[in-house]
């Protein structure tokens, strides 16, 4: 899934806005979840940020007067870039953390101030479990999917570990949630 345009769609369910749980239950907001790579190579943050910005602006235009709302696990990399860009387009977001210890166990000390700033901007914060680990990472991802109409997958198309983006995309497809793969040309993982 490399190369090509700035954003690529792996839409398997039809129109943007999806047929996911939020659409079926009649949420007024268009709820966009995110899953993506944590370790982006030098320079890739900028490329991914620009691709996310373009995708959010496009979805915002397509949504018309319907407000958009983000859902993120706020991991380093793609999730935090998504949260920053969702705020930049004037939208709100919720955070689903794997567990209360996620910040101390998984966020590098140098990134904690940015994490804290974004967490303070969240409309709500919830937890998938009590201790961070592969099980609660996967559960946090499932909770994001439970609440979204559309999934942005900042993903190079490779398989990953438990709770990773490949699993999220597969689960979203099983559920009939629209998936938009975002991996701009020149982006790489470290």
N, CA and C atoms as an extended XYZ file, in Angstrom:
570
Properties=species:S:1:pos:R:3:atomname:S:1:resname:S:1:resid:I:1 pbc="F F F"
N         0.818       -1.188        0.000 N   UNK     1
C         0.000        0.000        0.000 CA  UNK     1
C         0.865        1.256        0.000 C   UNK     1
N         2.015        1.200       -0.570 N   UNK     2
C         2.906        2.352       -0.607 CA  UNK     2
C         2.675        3.158       -1.872 C   UNK     2
N         3.213        4.396       -1.825 N   UNK     3
C         3.198        5.239       -3.005 CA  UNK     3
C         1.837        5.814       -3.314 C   UNK     3
N         1.717        6.359       -4.513 N   UNK     4
C         0.428        6.876       -4.933 CA  UNK     4
C         0.185        8.288       -4.454 C   UNK     4
N        -1.045        8.588       -4.205 N   UNK     5
C        -1.454        9.938       -3.839 CA  UNK     5
C        -1.228       10.227       -2.370 C   UNK     5
N        -1.452       11.469       -1.992 N   UNK     6
C        -1.223       11.896       -0.610 CA  UNK     6
C        -2.091       11.123        0.363 C   UNK     6
N        -3.290       10.822       -0.035 N   UNK     7
C        -4.135        9.968        0.795 CA  UNK     7
C        -4.770        8.934       -0.109 C   UNK     7
N        -4.936        7.759        0.415 N   UNK     8
C        -5.563        6.703       -0.359 CA  UNK     8
C        -6.705        6.134        0.434 C   UNK     8
N        -7.755        5.800       -0.224 N   UNK     9
C        -8.924        5.299        0.465 CA  UNK     9
C        -9.035        3.800        0.271 C   UNK     9
N        -9.252        3.112        1.360 N   UNK    10
C        -9.552        1.694        1.321 CA  UNK    10
C       -10.997        1.540        1.776 C   UNK    10
N       -11.850        2.368        1.223 N   UNK    11
C       -13.256        2.445        1.625 CA  UNK    11
C       -13.985        1.200        1.143 C   UNK    11
N       -14.436        0.405        2.074 N   UNK    12
C       -15.127       -0.821        1.707 CA  UNK    12
C       -16.609       -0.779        2.030 C   UNK    12
N       -17.084        0.366        2.508 N   UNK    13
C       -18.489        0.388        2.906 CA  UNK    13
C       -19.309        1.471        2.233 C   UNK    13
N       -18.748        2.176        1.286 N   UNK    14
C       -19.573        3.156        0.589 CA  UNK    14
C       -19.143        4.569        0.882 C   UNK    14
N       -20.112        5.445        1.025 N   UNK    15
C       -19.874        6.882        1.142 CA  UNK    15
C       -19.133        7.253        2.409 C   UNK    15
N       -18.386        8.359        2.336 N   UNK    16
C       -17.741        8.884        3.534 CA  UNK    16
C       -18.805        9.185        4.553 C   UNK    16
N       -18.518        8.923        5.772 N   UNK    17
C       -19.520        9.059        6.821 CA  UNK    17
C       -19.899        7.686        7.296 C   UNK    17
N       -19.723        6.726        6.447 N   UNK    18
C       -19.803        5.330        6.812 CA  UNK    18
C       -21.147        4.821        7.228 C   UNK    18
N       -21.110        3.566        7.541 N   UNK    19
C       -22.293        2.878        8.014 CA  UNK    19
C       -22.016        2.330        9.394 C   UNK    19
N       -21.053        2.926       10.058 N   UNK    20
C       -20.635        2.457       11.375 CA  UNK    20
C       -21.656        2.743       12.446 C   UNK    20
N       -21.346        2.373       13.669 N   UNK    21
C       -22.270        2.506       14.776 CA  UNK    21
C       -22.797        3.922       14.977 C   UNK    21
N       -21.944        4.917       14.814 N   UNK    22
C       -22.402        6.285       15.006 CA  UNK    22
C       -23.456        6.678       13.997 C   UNK    22
N       -23.266        6.248       12.744 N   UNK    23
C       -24.237        6.574       11.699 CA  UNK    23
C       -25.544        5.847       11.952 C   UNK    23
N       -25.451        4.592       12.342 N   UNK    24
C       -26.654        3.795       12.557 CA  UNK    24
C       -27.477        4.318       13.715 C   UNK    24
N       -26.811        4.856       14.732 N   UNK    25
C       -27.554        5.326       15.897 CA  UNK    25
C       -27.986        6.780       15.762 C   UNK    25
N       -27.646        7.410       14.620 N   UNK    26
C       -28.132        8.753       14.355 CA  UNK    26
C       -27.377        9.864       15.061 C   UNK    26
N       -26.100        9.642       15.402 N   UNK    27
C       -25.322       10.730       15.997 CA  UNK    27
C       -25.328       11.918       15.053 C   UNK    27
N       -25.480       13.078       15.604 N   UNK    28
C       -25.440       14.289       14.803 CA  UNK    28
C       -24.023       14.556       14.312 C   UNK    28
N       -23.034       14.222       15.093 N   UNK    29
C       -21.635       14.423       14.713 CA  UNK    29
C       -21.173       13.309       13.782 C   UNK    29
N       -20.236       13.634       12.913 N   UNK    30
C       -19.523       12.616       12.162 CA  UNK    30
C       -18.304       12.275       13.006 C   UNK    30
N       -18.237       11.062       13.482 N   UNK    31
C       -17.173       10.651       14.402 CA  UNK    31
C       -16.069        9.927       13.647 C   UNK    31
N       -14.865       10.512       13.733 N   UNK    32
C       -13.704        9.989       13.016 CA  UNK    32
C       -12.706        9.433       14.029 C   UNK    32
N       -12.462        8.139       13.959 N   UNK    33
C       -11.441        7.517       14.785 CA  UNK    33
C       -10.118        7.493       14.042 C   UNK    33
N        -9.052        7.279       14.787 N   UNK    34
C        -7.735        7.189       14.167 CA  UNK    34
C        -6.971        6.015       14.753 C   UNK    34
N        -6.188        5.399       13.890 N   UNK    35
C        -5.213        4.400       14.297 CA  UNK    35
C        -4.016        4.609       13.386 C   UNK    35
N        -2.832        4.539       13.948 N   UNK    36
C        -1.673        4.763       13.090 CA  UNK    36
C        -0.365        4.451       13.769 C   UNK    36
N         0.667        4.558       12.983 N   UNK    37
C         2.006        4.219       13.441 CA  UNK    37
C         2.525        5.206       14.488 C   UNK    37
N         3.238        4.668       15.445 N   UNK    38
C         3.832        5.469       16.519 CA  UNK    38
C         5.188        6.007       16.078 C   UNK    38
N         6.048        5.153       15.610 N   UNK    39
C         7.417        5.534       15.267 CA  UNK    39
C         7.544        6.018       13.839 C   UNK    39
N         7.326        7.307       13.628 N   UNK    40
C         7.485        7.882       12.295 CA  UNK    40
C         8.920        8.378       12.127 C   UNK    40
N         9.495        8.135       10.956 N   UNK    41
C        10.871        8.546       10.673 CA  UNK    41
C        10.959       10.068       10.603 C   UNK    41
N        12.175       10.566       10.744 N   UNK    42
C        12.421       12.012       10.664 CA  UNK    42
C        11.825       12.564        9.371 C   UNK    42
N        11.106       13.656        9.491 N   UNK    43
C        10.465       14.284        8.342 CA  UNK    43
C         9.094       13.738        8.015 C   UNK    43
N         8.791       12.548        8.487 N   UNK    44
C         7.493       11.942        8.184 CA  UNK    44
C         6.358       12.579        8.974 C   UNK    44
N         6.671       13.107       10.166 N   UNK    45
C         5.625       13.798       10.944 CA  UNK    45
C         4.980       14.891       10.097 C   UNK    45
N         5.810       15.684        9.431 N   UNK    46
C         5.296       16.783        8.610 CA  UNK    46
C         4.427       16.266        7.475 C   UNK    46
N         4.891       15.222        6.790 N   UNK    47
C         4.126       14.648        5.677 CA  UNK    47
C         2.786       14.101        6.145 C   UNK    47
N         2.801       13.380        7.256 N   UNK    48
C         1.570       12.805        7.794 CA  UNK    48
C         0.633       13.917        8.267 C   UNK    48
N         1.180       14.926        8.924 N   UNK    49
C         0.359       16.059        9.387 CA  UNK    49
C        -0.374       16.711        8.212 C   UNK    49
N         0.352       16.983        7.135 N   UNK    50
C        -0.257       17.618        5.969 CA  UNK    50
C        -1.333       16.727        5.343 C   UNK    50
N        -1.079       15.430        5.271 N   UNK    51
C        -2.067       14.502        4.717 CA  UNK    51
C        -3.308       14.424        5.613 C   UNK    51
N        -3.104       14.404        6.930 N   UNK    52
C        -4.243       14.406        7.856 CA  UNK    52
C        -5.052       15.692        7.722 C   UNK    52
N        -4.358       16.814        7.634 N   UNK    53
C        -5.024       18.110        7.495 CA  UNK    53
C        -5.897       18.128        6.238 C   UNK    53
N        -5.336       17.663        5.122 N   UNK    54
C        -6.094       17.633        3.871 CA  UNK    54
C        -7.295       16.694        3.977 C   UNK    54
N        -7.093       15.536        4.573 N   UNK    55
C        -8.194       14.580        4.711 CA  UNK    55
C        -9.290       15.123        5.617 C   UNK    55
N        -8.909       15.757        6.723 N   UNK    56
C        -9.907       16.324        7.634 CA  UNK    56
C       -10.679       17.462        6.970 C   UNK    56
N        -9.986       18.286        6.231 N   UNK    57
C       -10.675       19.386        5.529 CA  UNK    57
C       -11.655       18.838        4.499 C   UNK    57
N       -11.240       17.805        3.784 N   UNK    58
C       -12.128       17.198        2.796 CA  UNK    58
C       -13.365       16.596        3.461 C   UNK    58
N       -13.149       15.837        4.523 N   UNK    59
C       -14.278       15.226        5.242 CA  UNK    59
C       -15.175       16.312        5.833 C   UNK    59
N       -14.561       17.364        6.361 N   UNK    60
C       -15.332       18.470        6.932 CA  UNK    60
C       -16.225       19.105        5.865 C   UNK    60
N       -15.685       19.308        4.673 N   UNK    61
C       -16.487       19.858        3.564 CA  UNK    61
C       -17.617       18.910        3.190 C   UNK    61
N       -17.309       17.612        3.100 N   UNK    62
C       -18.316       16.619        2.725 CA  UNK    62
C       -19.414       16.500        3.779 C   UNK    62
N       -19.062       16.754        5.031 N   UNK    63
C       -20.041       16.630        6.124 CA  UNK    63
C       -21.042       17.776        6.120 C   UNK    63
N       -20.745       18.826        5.373 N   UNK    64
C       -21.654       19.967        5.321 CA  UNK    64
C       -21.744       20.633        6.678 C   UNK    64
N       -22.945       20.780        7.166 N   UNK    65
C       -23.164       21.446        8.450 CA  UNK    65
C       -23.003       20.484        9.635 C   UNK    65
N       -22.820       19.216        9.355 N   UNK    66
C       -22.657       18.220       10.418 CA  UNK    66
C       -21.273       18.386       11.051 C   UNK    66
N       -21.197       18.609       12.356 N   UNK    67
C       -19.880       18.761       12.989 CA  UNK    67
C       -19.099       17.443       12.981 C   UNK    67
N       -17.781       17.550       12.975 N   UNK    68
C       -16.952       16.353       13.078 CA  UNK    68
C       -16.358       16.283       14.480 C   UNK    68
N       -16.087       15.066       14.905 N   UNK    69
C       -15.561       14.807       16.249 CA  UNK    69
C       -14.571       13.662       16.139 C   UNK    69
N       -13.408       13.804       16.771 N   UNK    70
C       -12.370       12.792       16.697 CA  UNK    70
C       -12.364       11.847       17.878 C   UNK    70
N       -11.798       10.675       17.657 N   UNK    71
C       -11.602        9.652       18.690 CA  UNK    71
C       -10.188        9.124       18.534 C   UNK    71
N        -9.418        9.164       19.606 N   UNK    72
C        -8.011        8.788       19.536 CA  UNK    72
C        -7.542        8.157       20.842 C   UNK    72
N        -6.558        7.280       20.721 N   UNK    73
C        -5.898        6.718       21.904 CA  UNK    73
C        -4.718        7.592       22.332 C   UNK    73
N        -4.438        8.630       21.589 N   UNK    74
C        -3.430        9.645       21.893 CA  UNK    74
C        -2.013        9.089       22.021 C   UNK    74
N        -1.738        8.016       21.294 N   UNK    75
C        -0.377        7.479       21.256 CA  UNK    75
C         0.527        8.468       20.545 C   UNK    75
N         1.828        8.349       20.784 N   UNK    76
C         2.781        9.187       20.053 CA  UNK    76
C         2.628        8.906       18.565 C   UNK    76
N         3.039        9.841       17.754 N   UNK    77
C         2.970        9.642       16.313 CA  UNK    77
C         1.628       10.047       15.747 C   UNK    77
N         1.037        9.170       14.954 N   UNK    78
C        -0.172        9.478       14.193 CA  UNK    78
C        -1.335        9.946       15.064 C   UNK    78
N        -1.559        9.310       16.187 N   UNK    79
C        -2.699        9.691       17.037 CA  UNK    79
C        -2.580       11.129       17.536 C   UNK    79
N        -1.397       11.510       17.981 N   UNK    80
C        -1.230       12.880       18.478 CA  UNK    80
C        -1.292       13.896       17.342 C   UNK    80
N        -0.747       13.551       16.180 N   UNK    81
C        -0.862       14.441       15.031 CA  UNK    81
C        -2.328       14.637       14.649 C   UNK    81
N        -3.090       13.558       14.674 N   UNK    82
C        -4.525       13.621       14.381 CA  UNK    82
C        -5.231       14.555       15.362 C   UNK    82
N        -4.948       14.407       16.650 N   UNK    83
C        -5.598       15.261       17.661 CA  UNK    83
C        -5.259       16.732       17.419 C   UNK    83
N        -4.014       17.018       17.107 N   UNK    84
C        -3.617       18.403       16.829 CA  UNK    84
C        -4.363       18.952       15.617 C   UNK    84
N        -4.494       18.141       14.584 N   UNK    85
C        -5.162       18.597       13.368 CA  UNK    85
C        -6.679       18.681       13.533 C   UNK    85
N        -7.264       17.828       14.355 N   UNK    86
C        -8.712       17.906       14.580 CA  UNK    86
C        -9.041       19.217       15.293 C   UNK    86
N        -8.173       19.628       16.213 N   UNK    87
C        -8.351       20.912       16.893 CA  UNK    87
C        -8.164       22.055       15.889 C   UNK    87
N        -7.201       21.922       14.988 N   UNK    88
C        -6.921       22.972       14.008 CA  UNK    88
C        -8.096       23.242       13.076 C   UNK    88
N        -8.940       22.222       12.824 N   UNK    89
C       -10.117       22.444       11.976 CA  UNK    89
C       -11.337       22.853       12.806 C   UNK    89
N       -11.121       23.102       14.098 N   UNK    90
C       -12.205       23.582       14.952 CA  UNK    90
C       -13.120       22.502       15.473 C   UNK    90
N       -12.654       21.263       15.466 N   UNK    91
C       -13.470       20.152       15.945 CA  UNK    91
C       -13.030       19.729       17.355 C   UNK    91
N       -13.778       18.826       17.924 N   UNK    92
C       -13.504       18.302       19.259 CA  UNK    92
C       -13.037       16.854       19.142 C   UNK    92
N       -12.543       16.325       20.258 N   UNK    93
C       -12.141       14.916       20.252 CA  UNK    93
C       -12.252       14.322       21.648 C   UNK    93
N       -12.418       12.997       21.682 N   UNK    94
C       -12.393       12.208       22.903 CA  UNK    94
C       -11.138       11.342       22.879 C   UNK    94
N       -10.657       10.994       24.061 N   UNK    95
C        -9.484       10.135       24.187 CA  UNK    95
C        -9.899        8.842       24.877 C   UNK    95
N        -9.450        7.720       24.313 N   UNK    96
C        -9.629        6.404       24.933 CA  UNK    96
C        -8.224        5.878       25.209 C   UNK    96
N        -7.830        5.885       26.470 N   UNK    97
C        -6.498        5.389       26.849 CA  UNK    97
C        -6.584        3.923       27.240 C   UNK    97
N        -5.514        3.178       27.007 N   UNK    98
C        -5.526        1.776       27.429 CA  UNK    98
C        -5.745        1.617       28.932 C   UNK    98
N        -5.119        2.484       29.734 N   UNK    99
C        -5.226        2.393       31.191 CA  UNK    99
C        -4.698        3.688       31.807 C   UNK    99
N        -4.993        3.911       33.097 N   UNK   100
C        -4.511        5.134       33.745 CA  UNK   100
C        -2.984        5.271       33.773 C   UNK   100
N        -2.252        4.159       33.704 N   UNK   101
C        -0.784        4.217       33.739 CA  UNK   101
C        -0.155        4.440       32.361 C   UNK   101
N        -0.968        4.640       31.342 N   UNK   102
C        -0.461        4.737       29.972 CA  UNK   102
C         0.596        5.837       29.823 C   UNK   102
N         0.334        7.010       30.382 N   UNK   103
C         1.278        8.129       30.256 CA  UNK   103
C         2.646        7.757       30.809 C   UNK   103
N         2.685        7.210       32.010 N   UNK   104
C         3.971        6.911       32.656 CA  UNK   104
C         4.676        5.710       32.025 C   UNK   104
N         3.918        4.761       31.493 N   UNK   105
C         4.522        3.553       30.928 CA  UNK   105
C         4.860        3.655       29.455 C   UNK   105
N         4.112        4.475       28.721 N   UNK   106
C         4.227        4.418       27.256 CA  UNK   106
C         4.606        5.721       26.571 C   UNK   106
N         4.460        6.835       27.242 N   UNK   107
C         4.805        8.118       26.618 CA  UNK   107
C         6.202        8.509       27.084 C   UNK   107
N         7.091        8.723       26.118 N   UNK   108
C         8.463        9.114       26.457 CA  UNK   108
C         8.439       10.434       27.225 C   UNK   108
N         9.313       10.602       28.219 N   UNK   109
C         9.320       11.837       29.012 CA  UNK   109
C         9.370       13.109       28.172 C   UNK   109
N        10.118       13.104       27.079 N   UNK   110
C        10.227       14.288       26.241 CA  UNK   110
C         8.886       14.627       25.570 C   UNK   110
N         8.000       13.641       25.386 N   UNK   111
C         6.708       13.844       24.726 CA  UNK   111
C         5.561       14.068       25.717 C   UNK   111
N         5.826       13.928       27.006 N   UNK   112
C         4.748       14.062       27.994 CA  UNK   112
C         4.096       15.442       28.032 C   UNK   112
N         4.847       16.546       27.912 N   UNK   113
C         4.168       17.853       27.894 CA  UNK   113
C         3.151       17.979       26.750 C   UNK   113
N         3.524       17.517       25.550 N   UNK   114
C         2.594       17.567       24.415 CA  UNK   114
C         1.391       16.668       24.669 C   UNK   114
N         1.636       15.477       25.216 N   UNK   115
C         0.556       14.553       25.573 CA  UNK   115
C        -0.393       15.221       26.567 C   UNK   115
N         0.170       15.829       27.613 N   UNK   116
C        -0.653       16.485       28.637 CA  UNK   116
C        -1.485       17.625       28.047 C   UNK   116
N        -0.874       18.414       27.159 N   UNK   117
C        -1.601       19.515       26.527 CA  UNK   117
C        -2.788       18.996       25.720 C   UNK   117
N        -2.574       17.937       24.954 N   UNK   118
C        -3.670       17.373       24.161 CA  UNK   118
C        -4.731       16.739       25.048 C   UNK   118
N        -4.298       16.032       26.077 N   UNK   119
C        -5.254       15.407       26.991 CA  UNK   119
C        -6.155       16.457       27.631 C   UNK   119
N        -5.589       17.619       27.947 N   UNK   120
C        -6.372       18.699       28.549 CA  UNK   120
C        -7.413       19.261       27.584 C   UNK   120
N        -7.199       19.112       26.279 N   UNK   121
C        -8.142       19.607       25.284 CA  UNK   121
C        -9.278       18.628       24.984 C   UNK   121
N        -9.128       17.381       25.427 N   UNK   122
C       -10.124       16.350       25.125 CA  UNK   122
C       -11.466       16.674       25.768 C   UNK   122
N       -12.515       16.372       25.041 N   UNK   123
C       -13.864       16.540       25.578 CA  UNK   123
C       -14.131       15.509       26.676 C   UNK   123
N       -13.584       14.303       26.496 N   UNK   124
C       -13.699       13.275       27.533 CA  UNK   124
C       -12.505       12.335       27.429 C   UNK   124
N       -12.208       11.662       28.543 N   UNK   125
C       -11.134       10.671       28.601 CA  UNK   125
C       -11.711        9.424       29.251 C   UNK   125
N       -11.510        8.273       28.607 N   UNK   126
C       -11.958        7.011       29.189 CA  UNK   126
C       -10.811        6.006       29.112 C   UNK   126
N       -10.969        4.888       29.820 N   UNK   127
C        -9.916        3.878       29.912 CA  UNK   127
C       -10.467        2.512       29.523 C   UNK   127
N        -9.629        1.742       28.824 N   UNK   128
C       -10.017        0.397       28.411 CA  UNK   128
C        -9.768       -0.643       29.491 C   UNK   128
N        -8.885       -0.360       30.428 N   UNK   129
C        -8.550       -1.314       31.474 CA  UNK   129
C        -7.829       -0.625       32.607 C   UNK   129
N        -7.183       -1.428       33.449 N   UNK   130
C        -6.522       -0.869       34.624 CA  UNK   130
C        -4.996       -0.818       34.502 C   UNK   130
N        -4.407       -1.654       33.634 N   UNK   131
C        -2.958       -1.689       33.452 CA  UNK   131
C        -2.662       -1.757       31.957 C   UNK   131
N        -1.761       -0.902       31.485 N   UNK   132
C        -1.410       -0.886       30.067 CA  UNK   132
C        -0.700       -2.165       29.656 C   UNK   132
N        -1.046       -2.677       28.505 N   UNK   133
C        -0.440       -3.872       27.933 CA  UNK   133
C        -1.133       -4.193       26.623 C   UNK   133
N        -0.675       -5.222       25.939 N   UNK   134
C        -1.220       -5.508       24.607 CA  UNK   134
C        -2.731       -5.737       24.636 C   UNK   134
N        -3.249       -6.350       25.685 N   UNK   135
C        -4.687       -6.577       25.768 CA  UNK   135
C        -5.456       -5.264       25.860 C   UNK   135
N        -4.980       -4.340       26.702 N   UNK   136
C        -5.703       -3.068       26.849 CA  UNK   136
C        -5.474       -2.147       25.658 C   UNK   136
N        -4.323       -2.275       24.947 N   UNK   137
C        -4.135       -1.504       23.715 CA  UNK   137
C        -5.181       -1.934       22.692 C   UNK   137
N        -5.347       -3.252       22.548 N   UNK   138
C        -6.340       -3.766       21.596 CA  UNK   138
C        -7.751       -3.353       22.003 C   UNK   138
N        -8.044       -3.412       23.281 N   UNK   139
C        -9.387       -3.028       23.758 CA  UNK   139
C        -9.638       -1.538       23.539 C   UNK   139
N        -8.646       -0.698       23.754 N   UNK   140
C        -8.808        0.734       23.500 CA  UNK   140
C        -9.137        0.966       22.026 C   UNK   140
N        -8.465        0.254       21.139 N   UNK   141
C        -8.767        0.361       19.716 CA  UNK   141
C       -10.182       -0.068       19.398 C   UNK   141
N       -10.646       -1.152       20.020 N   UNK   142
C       -12.027       -1.598       19.802 CA  UNK   142
C       -13.029       -0.560       20.294 C   UNK   142
N       -12.710        0.096       21.405 N   UNK   143
C       -13.604        1.143       21.913 CA  UNK   143
C       -13.670        2.335       20.960 C   UNK   143
N       -12.543        2.679       20.334 N   UNK   144
C       -12.559        3.729       19.316 CA  UNK   144
C       -13.484        3.301       18.177 C   UNK   144
N       -13.346        2.064       17.719 N   UNK   145
C       -14.199        1.571       16.632 CA  UNK   145
C       -15.674        1.543       17.027 C   UNK   145
N       -15.950        1.224       18.284 N   UNK   146
C       -17.341        1.210       18.760 CA  UNK   146
C       -18.009        2.568       18.593 C   UNK   146
N       -17.220        3.620       18.607 N   UNK   147
C       -17.753        4.982       18.655 CA  UNK   147
C       -17.592        5.762       17.352 C   UNK   147
N       -16.973        5.170       16.323 N   UNK   148
C       -16.695        5.977       15.126 CA  UNK   148
C       -17.523        5.546       13.925 C   UNK   148
N       -17.675        6.499       13.005 N   UNK   149
C       -18.341        6.280       11.726 CA  UNK   149
C       -17.322        6.054       10.622 C   UNK   149
N       -16.122        6.580       10.805 N   UNK   150
C       -15.067        6.599        9.803 CA  UNK   150
C       -13.744        6.410       10.540 C   UNK   150
N       -12.850        5.588        9.984 N   UNK   151
C       -11.534        5.383       10.585 CA  UNK   151
C       -10.463        5.904        9.648 C   UNK   151
N        -9.626        6.815       10.153 N   UNK   152
C        -8.412        7.224        9.458 CA  UNK   152
C        -7.315        6.264        9.913 C   UNK   152
N        -6.733        5.532        8.968 N   UNK   153
C        -5.640        4.612        9.276 CA  UNK   153
C        -4.357        5.188        8.694 C   UNK   153
N        -3.507        5.721        9.563 N   UNK   154
C        -2.210        6.260        9.140 CA  UNK   154
C        -1.276        5.055        9.139 C   UNK   154
N        -1.174        4.436        7.957 N   UNK   155
C        -0.679        3.064        7.890 CA  UNK   155
C         0.049        2.802        6.592 C   UNK   155
N         1.201        2.154        6.701 N   UNK   156
C         1.982        1.807        5.514 CA  UNK   156
C         1.576        0.469        4.914 C   UNK   156
N         0.562       -0.165        5.458 N   UNK   157
C         0.045       -1.410        4.910 CA  UNK   157
C         0.683       -2.672        5.444 C   UNK   157
N         1.643       -2.544        6.358 N   UNK   158
C         2.302       -3.733        6.890 CA  UNK   158
C         1.552       -4.272        8.103 C   UNK   158
N         1.748       -5.555        8.341 N   UNK   159
C         1.156       -6.191        9.517 CA  UNK   159
C         1.871       -5.702       10.767 C   UNK   159
N         1.179       -5.732       11.886 N   UNK   160
C         1.775       -5.287       13.142 CA  UNK   160
C         1.399       -6.214       14.267 C   UNK   160
N         1.588       -5.725       15.472 N   UNK   161
C         1.312       -6.522       16.646 CA  UNK   161
C        -0.140       -6.439       17.087 C   UNK   161
N        -0.396       -7.034       18.244 N   UNK   162
C        -1.736       -7.035       18.828 CA  UNK   162
C        -2.191       -5.601       19.056 C   UNK   162
N        -3.383       -5.282       18.586 N   UNK   163
C        -3.936       -3.950       18.767 CA  UNK   163
C        -3.382       -2.921       17.805 C   UNK   163
N        -2.569       -3.358       16.841 N   UNK   164
C        -1.964       -2.437       15.889 CA  UNK   164
C        -2.930       -2.000       14.800 C   UNK   164
N        -2.438       -1.150       13.929 N   UNK   165
C        -3.275       -0.571       12.884 CA  UNK   165
C        -3.821       -1.625       11.926 C   UNK   165
N        -3.027       -2.622       11.579 N   UNK   166
C        -3.521       -3.676       10.680 CA  UNK   166
C        -4.745       -4.363       11.288 C   UNK   166
N        -4.689       -4.665       12.571 N   UNK   167
C        -5.847       -5.272       13.255 CA  UNK   167
C        -7.037       -4.329       13.270 C   UNK   167
N        -6.783       -3.044       13.515 N   UNK   168
C        -7.870       -2.052       13.544 CA  UNK   168
C        -8.554       -1.959       12.185 C   UNK   168
N        -7.773       -1.939       11.122 N   UNK   169
C        -8.339       -1.851        9.778 CA  UNK   169
C        -9.172       -3.102        9.479 C   UNK   169
N        -8.638       -4.269        9.803 N   UNK   170
C        -9.378       -5.515        9.566 CA  UNK   170
C       -10.691       -5.529       10.350 C   UNK   170
N       -10.643       -5.114       11.596 N   UNK   171
C       -11.855       -5.089       12.424 CA  UNK   171
C       -12.857       -4.056       11.903 C   UNK   171
N       -12.377       -2.891       11.495 N   UNK   172
C       -13.275       -1.872       10.928 CA  UNK   172
C       -13.951       -2.412        9.673 C   UNK   172
N       -13.194       -3.085        8.825 N   UNK   173
C       -13.775       -3.678        7.617 CA  UNK   173
C       -14.831       -4.716        7.963 C   UNK   173
N       -14.559       -5.561        8.968 N   UNK   174
C       -15.549       -6.557        9.398 CA  UNK   174
C       -16.836       -5.895        9.868 C   UNK   174
N       -16.690       -4.759       10.522 N   UNK   175
C       -17.848       -4.047       11.066 CA  UNK   175
C       -18.555       -3.165       10.034 C   UNK   175
N       -17.963       -3.001        8.875 N   UNK   176
C       -18.567       -2.148        7.851 CA  UNK   176
C       -18.319       -0.670        8.074 C   UNK   176
N       -17.273       -0.339        8.833 N   UNK   177
C       -16.895        1.058        9.073 CA  UNK   177
C       -15.997        1.517        7.926 C   UNK   177
N       -16.275        2.670        7.384 N   UNK   178
C       -15.451        3.227        6.319 CA  UNK   178
C       -14.029        3.426        6.831 C   UNK   178
N       -13.050        2.976        6.050 N   UNK   179
C       -11.635        3.133        6.388 CA  UNK   179
C       -10.981        3.993        5.315 C   UNK   179
N       -10.278        5.003        5.760 N   UNK   180
C        -9.511        5.835        4.838 CA  UNK   180
C        -8.043        5.696        5.215 C   UNK   180
N        -7.272        5.049        4.349 N   UNK   181
C        -5.842        4.845        4.595 CA  UNK   181
C        -5.102        6.113        4.193 C   UNK   181
N        -4.270        6.598        5.098 N   UNK   182
C        -3.478        7.798        4.871 CA  UNK   182
C        -2.006        7.427        5.043 C   UNK   182
N        -1.291        7.441        3.961 N   UNK   183
C         0.156        7.190        3.998 CA  UNK   183
C         0.781        7.970        2.846 C   UNK   183
N         1.210        9.203        3.106 N   UNK   184
C         1.690       10.066        2.028 CA  UNK   184
C         3.009        9.579        1.431 C   UNK   184
N         3.226        9.860        0.147 N   UNK   185
C         4.502        9.517       -0.471 CA  UNK   185
C         5.659       10.131        0.311 C   UNK   185
N         6.693        9.347        0.523 N   UNK   186
C         7.867        9.816        1.253 CA  UNK   186
C         7.819        9.533        2.743 C   UNK   186
N         6.660        9.159        3.261 N   UNK   187
C         6.546        8.841        4.691 CA  UNK   187
C         7.217        7.506        4.959 C   UNK   187
N         7.785        7.382        6.146 N   UNK   188
C         8.458        6.141        6.538 CA  UNK   188
C         8.370        5.979        8.050 C   UNK   188
N         8.552        4.740        8.467 N   UNK   189
C         8.615        4.441        9.900 CA  UNK   189
C        10.063        4.344       10.317 C   UNK   189
N        10.303        4.630       11.600 N   UNK   190
C        11.691        4.494       12.090 CA  UNK   190
C        11.896        3.116       12.667 C   UNK   190
